[in-house]
PDB file of C-alpha atoms in Angstrom:
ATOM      1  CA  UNK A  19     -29.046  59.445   7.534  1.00  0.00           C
ATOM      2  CA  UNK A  20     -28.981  55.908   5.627  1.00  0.00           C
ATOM      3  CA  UNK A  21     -31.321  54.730   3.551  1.00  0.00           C
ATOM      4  CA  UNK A  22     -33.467  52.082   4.951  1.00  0.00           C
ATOM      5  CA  UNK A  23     -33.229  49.635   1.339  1.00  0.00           C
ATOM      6  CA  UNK A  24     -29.563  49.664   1.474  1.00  0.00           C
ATOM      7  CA  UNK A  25     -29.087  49.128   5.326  1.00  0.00           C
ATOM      8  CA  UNK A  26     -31.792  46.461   4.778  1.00  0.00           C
ATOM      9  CA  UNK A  27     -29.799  45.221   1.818  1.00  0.00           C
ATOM     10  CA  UNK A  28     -26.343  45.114   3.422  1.00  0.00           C
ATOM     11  CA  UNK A  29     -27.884  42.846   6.462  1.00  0.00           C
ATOM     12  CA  UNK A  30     -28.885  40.318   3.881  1.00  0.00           C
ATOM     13  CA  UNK A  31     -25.341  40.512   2.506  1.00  0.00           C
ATOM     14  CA  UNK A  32     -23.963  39.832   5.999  1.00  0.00           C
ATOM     15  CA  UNK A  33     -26.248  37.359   7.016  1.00  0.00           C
ATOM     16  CA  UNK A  34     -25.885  35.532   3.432  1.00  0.00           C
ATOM     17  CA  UNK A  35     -21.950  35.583   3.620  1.00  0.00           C
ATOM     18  CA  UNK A  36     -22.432  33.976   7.242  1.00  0.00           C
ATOM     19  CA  UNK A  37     -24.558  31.127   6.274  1.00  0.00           C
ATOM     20  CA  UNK A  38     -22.548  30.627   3.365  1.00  0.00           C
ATOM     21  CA  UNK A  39     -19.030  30.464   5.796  1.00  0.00           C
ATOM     22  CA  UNK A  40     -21.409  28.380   8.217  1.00  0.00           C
ATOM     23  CA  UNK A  41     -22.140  25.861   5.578  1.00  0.00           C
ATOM     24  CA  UNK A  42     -18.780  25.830   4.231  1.00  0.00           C
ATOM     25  CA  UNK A  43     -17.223  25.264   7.664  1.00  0.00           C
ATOM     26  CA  UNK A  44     -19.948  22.136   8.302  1.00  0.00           C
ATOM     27  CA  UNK A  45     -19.028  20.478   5.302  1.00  0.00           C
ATOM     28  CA  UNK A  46     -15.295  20.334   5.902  1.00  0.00           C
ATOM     29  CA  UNK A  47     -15.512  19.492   9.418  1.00  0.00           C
ATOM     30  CA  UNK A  48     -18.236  16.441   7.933  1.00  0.00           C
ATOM     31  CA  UNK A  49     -17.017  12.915   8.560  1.00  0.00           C
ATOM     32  CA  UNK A  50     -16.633  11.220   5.309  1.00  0.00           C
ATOM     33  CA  UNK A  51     -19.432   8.941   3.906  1.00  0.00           C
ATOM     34  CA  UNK A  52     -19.032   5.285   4.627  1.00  0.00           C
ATOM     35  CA  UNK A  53     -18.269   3.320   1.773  1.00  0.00           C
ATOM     36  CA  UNK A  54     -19.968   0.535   0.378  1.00  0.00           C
ATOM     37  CA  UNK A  55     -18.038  -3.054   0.644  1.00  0.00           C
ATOM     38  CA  UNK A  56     -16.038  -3.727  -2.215  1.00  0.00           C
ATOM     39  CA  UNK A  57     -17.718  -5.932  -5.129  1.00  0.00           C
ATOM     40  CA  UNK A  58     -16.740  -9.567  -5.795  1.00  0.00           C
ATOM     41  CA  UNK A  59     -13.935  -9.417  -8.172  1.00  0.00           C
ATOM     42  CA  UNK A  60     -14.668  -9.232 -12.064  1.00  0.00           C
ATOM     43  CA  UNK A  61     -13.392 -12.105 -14.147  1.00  0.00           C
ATOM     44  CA  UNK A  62     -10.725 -10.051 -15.148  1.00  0.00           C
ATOM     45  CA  UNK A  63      -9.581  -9.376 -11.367  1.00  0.00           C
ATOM     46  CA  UNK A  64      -9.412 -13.169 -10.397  1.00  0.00           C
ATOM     47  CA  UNK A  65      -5.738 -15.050 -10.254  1.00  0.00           C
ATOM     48  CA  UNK A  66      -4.751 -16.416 -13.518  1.00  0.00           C
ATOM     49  CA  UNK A  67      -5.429 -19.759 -12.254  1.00  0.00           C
ATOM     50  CA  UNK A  68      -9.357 -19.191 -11.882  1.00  0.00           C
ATOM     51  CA  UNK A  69      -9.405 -17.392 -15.173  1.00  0.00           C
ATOM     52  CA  UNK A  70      -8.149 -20.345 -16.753  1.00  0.00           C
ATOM     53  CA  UNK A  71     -10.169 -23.321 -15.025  1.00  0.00           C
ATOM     54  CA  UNK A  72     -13.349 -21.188 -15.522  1.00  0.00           C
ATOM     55  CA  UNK A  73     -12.778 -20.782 -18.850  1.00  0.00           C
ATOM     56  CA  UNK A  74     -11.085 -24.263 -20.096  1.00  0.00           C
ATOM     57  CA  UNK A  75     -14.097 -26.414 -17.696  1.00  0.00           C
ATOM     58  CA  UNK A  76     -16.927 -23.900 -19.241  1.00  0.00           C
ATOM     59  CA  UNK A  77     -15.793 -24.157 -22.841  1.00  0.00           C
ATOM     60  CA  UNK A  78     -16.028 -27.918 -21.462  1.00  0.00           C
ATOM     61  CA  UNK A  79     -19.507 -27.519 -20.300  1.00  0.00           C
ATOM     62  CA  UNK A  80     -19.979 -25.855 -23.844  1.00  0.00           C
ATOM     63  CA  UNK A  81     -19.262 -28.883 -25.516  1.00  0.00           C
ATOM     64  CA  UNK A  82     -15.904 -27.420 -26.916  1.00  0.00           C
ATOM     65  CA  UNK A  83     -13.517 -29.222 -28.714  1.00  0.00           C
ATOM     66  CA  UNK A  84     -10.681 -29.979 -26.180  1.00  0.00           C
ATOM     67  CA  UNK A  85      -7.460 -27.208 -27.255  1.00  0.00           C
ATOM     68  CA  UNK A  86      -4.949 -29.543 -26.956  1.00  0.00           C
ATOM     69  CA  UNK A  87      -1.924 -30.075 -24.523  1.00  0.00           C
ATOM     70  CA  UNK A  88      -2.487 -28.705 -20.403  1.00  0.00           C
ATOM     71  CA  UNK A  89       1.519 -27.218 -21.320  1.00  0.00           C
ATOM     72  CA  UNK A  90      -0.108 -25.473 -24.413  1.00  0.00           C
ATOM     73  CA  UNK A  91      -2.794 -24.129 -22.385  1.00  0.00           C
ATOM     74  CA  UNK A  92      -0.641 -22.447 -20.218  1.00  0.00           C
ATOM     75  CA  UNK A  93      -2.029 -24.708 -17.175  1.00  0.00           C
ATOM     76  CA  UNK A  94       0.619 -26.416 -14.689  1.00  0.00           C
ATOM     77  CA  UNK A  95       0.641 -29.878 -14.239  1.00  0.00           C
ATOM     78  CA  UNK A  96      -1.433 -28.980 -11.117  1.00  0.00           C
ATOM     79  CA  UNK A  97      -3.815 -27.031 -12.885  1.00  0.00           C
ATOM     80  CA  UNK A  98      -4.109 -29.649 -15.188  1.00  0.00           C
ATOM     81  CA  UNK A  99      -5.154 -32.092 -12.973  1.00  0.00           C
ATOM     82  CA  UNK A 100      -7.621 -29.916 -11.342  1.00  0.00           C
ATOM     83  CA  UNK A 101      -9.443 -29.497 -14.131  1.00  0.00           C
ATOM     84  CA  UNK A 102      -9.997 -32.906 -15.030  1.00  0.00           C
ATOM     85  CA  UNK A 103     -11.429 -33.713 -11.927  1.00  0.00           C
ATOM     86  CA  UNK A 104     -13.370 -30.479 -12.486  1.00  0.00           C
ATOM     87  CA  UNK A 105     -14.679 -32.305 -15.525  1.00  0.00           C
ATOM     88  CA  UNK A 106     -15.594 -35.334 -14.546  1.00  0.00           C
ATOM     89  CA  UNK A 107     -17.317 -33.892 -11.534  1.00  0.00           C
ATOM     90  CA  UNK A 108     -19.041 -31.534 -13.483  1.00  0.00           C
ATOM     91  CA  UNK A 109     -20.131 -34.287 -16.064  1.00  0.00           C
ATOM     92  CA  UNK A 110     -21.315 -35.979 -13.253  1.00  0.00           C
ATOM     93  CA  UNK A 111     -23.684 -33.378 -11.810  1.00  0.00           C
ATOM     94  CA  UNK A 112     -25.124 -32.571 -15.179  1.00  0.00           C
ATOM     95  CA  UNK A 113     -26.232 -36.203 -15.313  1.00  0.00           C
ATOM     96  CA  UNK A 114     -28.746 -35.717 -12.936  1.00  0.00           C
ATOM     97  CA  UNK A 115     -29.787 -31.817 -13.971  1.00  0.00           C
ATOM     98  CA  UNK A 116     -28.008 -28.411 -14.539  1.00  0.00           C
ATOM     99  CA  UNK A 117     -25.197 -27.457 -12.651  1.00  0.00           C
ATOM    100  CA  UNK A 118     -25.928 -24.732 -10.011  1.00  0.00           C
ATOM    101  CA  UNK A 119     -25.597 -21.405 -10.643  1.00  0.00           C
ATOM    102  CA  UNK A 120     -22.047 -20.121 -10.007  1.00  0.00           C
ATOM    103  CA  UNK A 121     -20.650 -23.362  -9.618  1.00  0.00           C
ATOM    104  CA  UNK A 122     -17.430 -23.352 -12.175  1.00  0.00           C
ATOM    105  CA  UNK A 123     -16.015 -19.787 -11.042  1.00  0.00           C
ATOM    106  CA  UNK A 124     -16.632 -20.980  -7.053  1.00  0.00           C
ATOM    107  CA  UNK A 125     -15.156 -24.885  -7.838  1.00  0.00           C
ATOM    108  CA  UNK A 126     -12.390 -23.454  -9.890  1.00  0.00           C
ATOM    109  CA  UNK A 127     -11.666 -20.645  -7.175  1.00  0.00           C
ATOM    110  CA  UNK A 128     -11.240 -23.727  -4.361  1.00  0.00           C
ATOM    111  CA  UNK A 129      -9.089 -25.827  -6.756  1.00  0.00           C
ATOM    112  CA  UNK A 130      -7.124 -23.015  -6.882  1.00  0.00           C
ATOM    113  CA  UNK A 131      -6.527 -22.104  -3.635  1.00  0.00           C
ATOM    114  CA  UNK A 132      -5.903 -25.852  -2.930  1.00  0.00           C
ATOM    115  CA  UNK A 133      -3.148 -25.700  -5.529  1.00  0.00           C
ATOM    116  CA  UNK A 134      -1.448 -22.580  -3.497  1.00  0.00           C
ATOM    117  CA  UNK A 135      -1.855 -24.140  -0.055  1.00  0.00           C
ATOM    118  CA  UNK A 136      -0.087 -27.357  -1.341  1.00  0.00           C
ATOM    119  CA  UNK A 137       2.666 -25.305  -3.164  1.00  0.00           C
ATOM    120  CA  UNK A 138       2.720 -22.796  -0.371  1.00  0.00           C
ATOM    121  CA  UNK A 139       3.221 -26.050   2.052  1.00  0.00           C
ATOM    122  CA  UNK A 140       5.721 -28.509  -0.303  1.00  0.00           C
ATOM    123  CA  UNK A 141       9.935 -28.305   0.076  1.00  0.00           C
ATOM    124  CA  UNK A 142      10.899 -25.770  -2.430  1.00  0.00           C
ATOM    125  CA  UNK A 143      12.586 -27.911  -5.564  1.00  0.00           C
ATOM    126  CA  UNK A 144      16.080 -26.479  -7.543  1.00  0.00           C
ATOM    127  CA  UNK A 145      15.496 -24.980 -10.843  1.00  0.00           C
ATOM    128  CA  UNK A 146      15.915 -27.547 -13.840  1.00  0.00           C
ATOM    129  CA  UNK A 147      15.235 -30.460 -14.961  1.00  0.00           C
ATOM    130  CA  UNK A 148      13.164 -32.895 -13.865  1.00  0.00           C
TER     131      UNK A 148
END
């Protein structure tokens, strides 16, 4: 004859050991979680382009001496002229009241992509001078 404990004992093994499979077995068969949408990019994740205008029209904004030479920035000639209009837009908002939040990074992200959509669209020139 068996003892009652360990026949009572040995069900709650078996029944343990098949919840255990039964959970096991759910959570591979799970979909996967749904991810959140990716965040805006960080300043360090943004085009050199951006980088640059945001920093060169808020050191600007900052009342920053002016660093010298677009070439010696490391801006191109488009860049360049980007962010003097930047500027003088800029200089003009803040005449009547504080620029809006978020306005350098999002004007210097259009002037950006303005500069690739002309170069994108303009006959390819030969390497060299001029």
């Amino acid at each position: 004859m068996t003892d009652p404990r360990s026949a009572r004992t040995a069900r709650r093994a078996a029944t343990a050991a098949g919840l255990l499979c039964g959970l096991l077995l759910s959570a591979a068969c799970a979909p996967a979680p749904v991810s959140a949408p990716a965040p805006a990019p960080s300043a360090a994740q943004e085009p050199p382009c951006v980088r640059q205008l945001t920093t060169y029209l808020q050191d600007h904004l900052d009342g920053q001496p002016d660093l010298g030479d677009y070439q010696e920035l490391g801006l191109s000639a488009a860049e360049a002229r980007a962010l003097r209009a930047l500027r003088r837009q800029a200089d003009e908002l803040r005449g009547s009241g504080p620029l809006p939040s978020g306005w350098v990074a999002e004007r210097a992200r259009a002037s950006c992509a303005e500069i690739e959509r002309s170069e994108a669209t303009s006959s390819p020139k030969p390497p060299g001078w001029p």
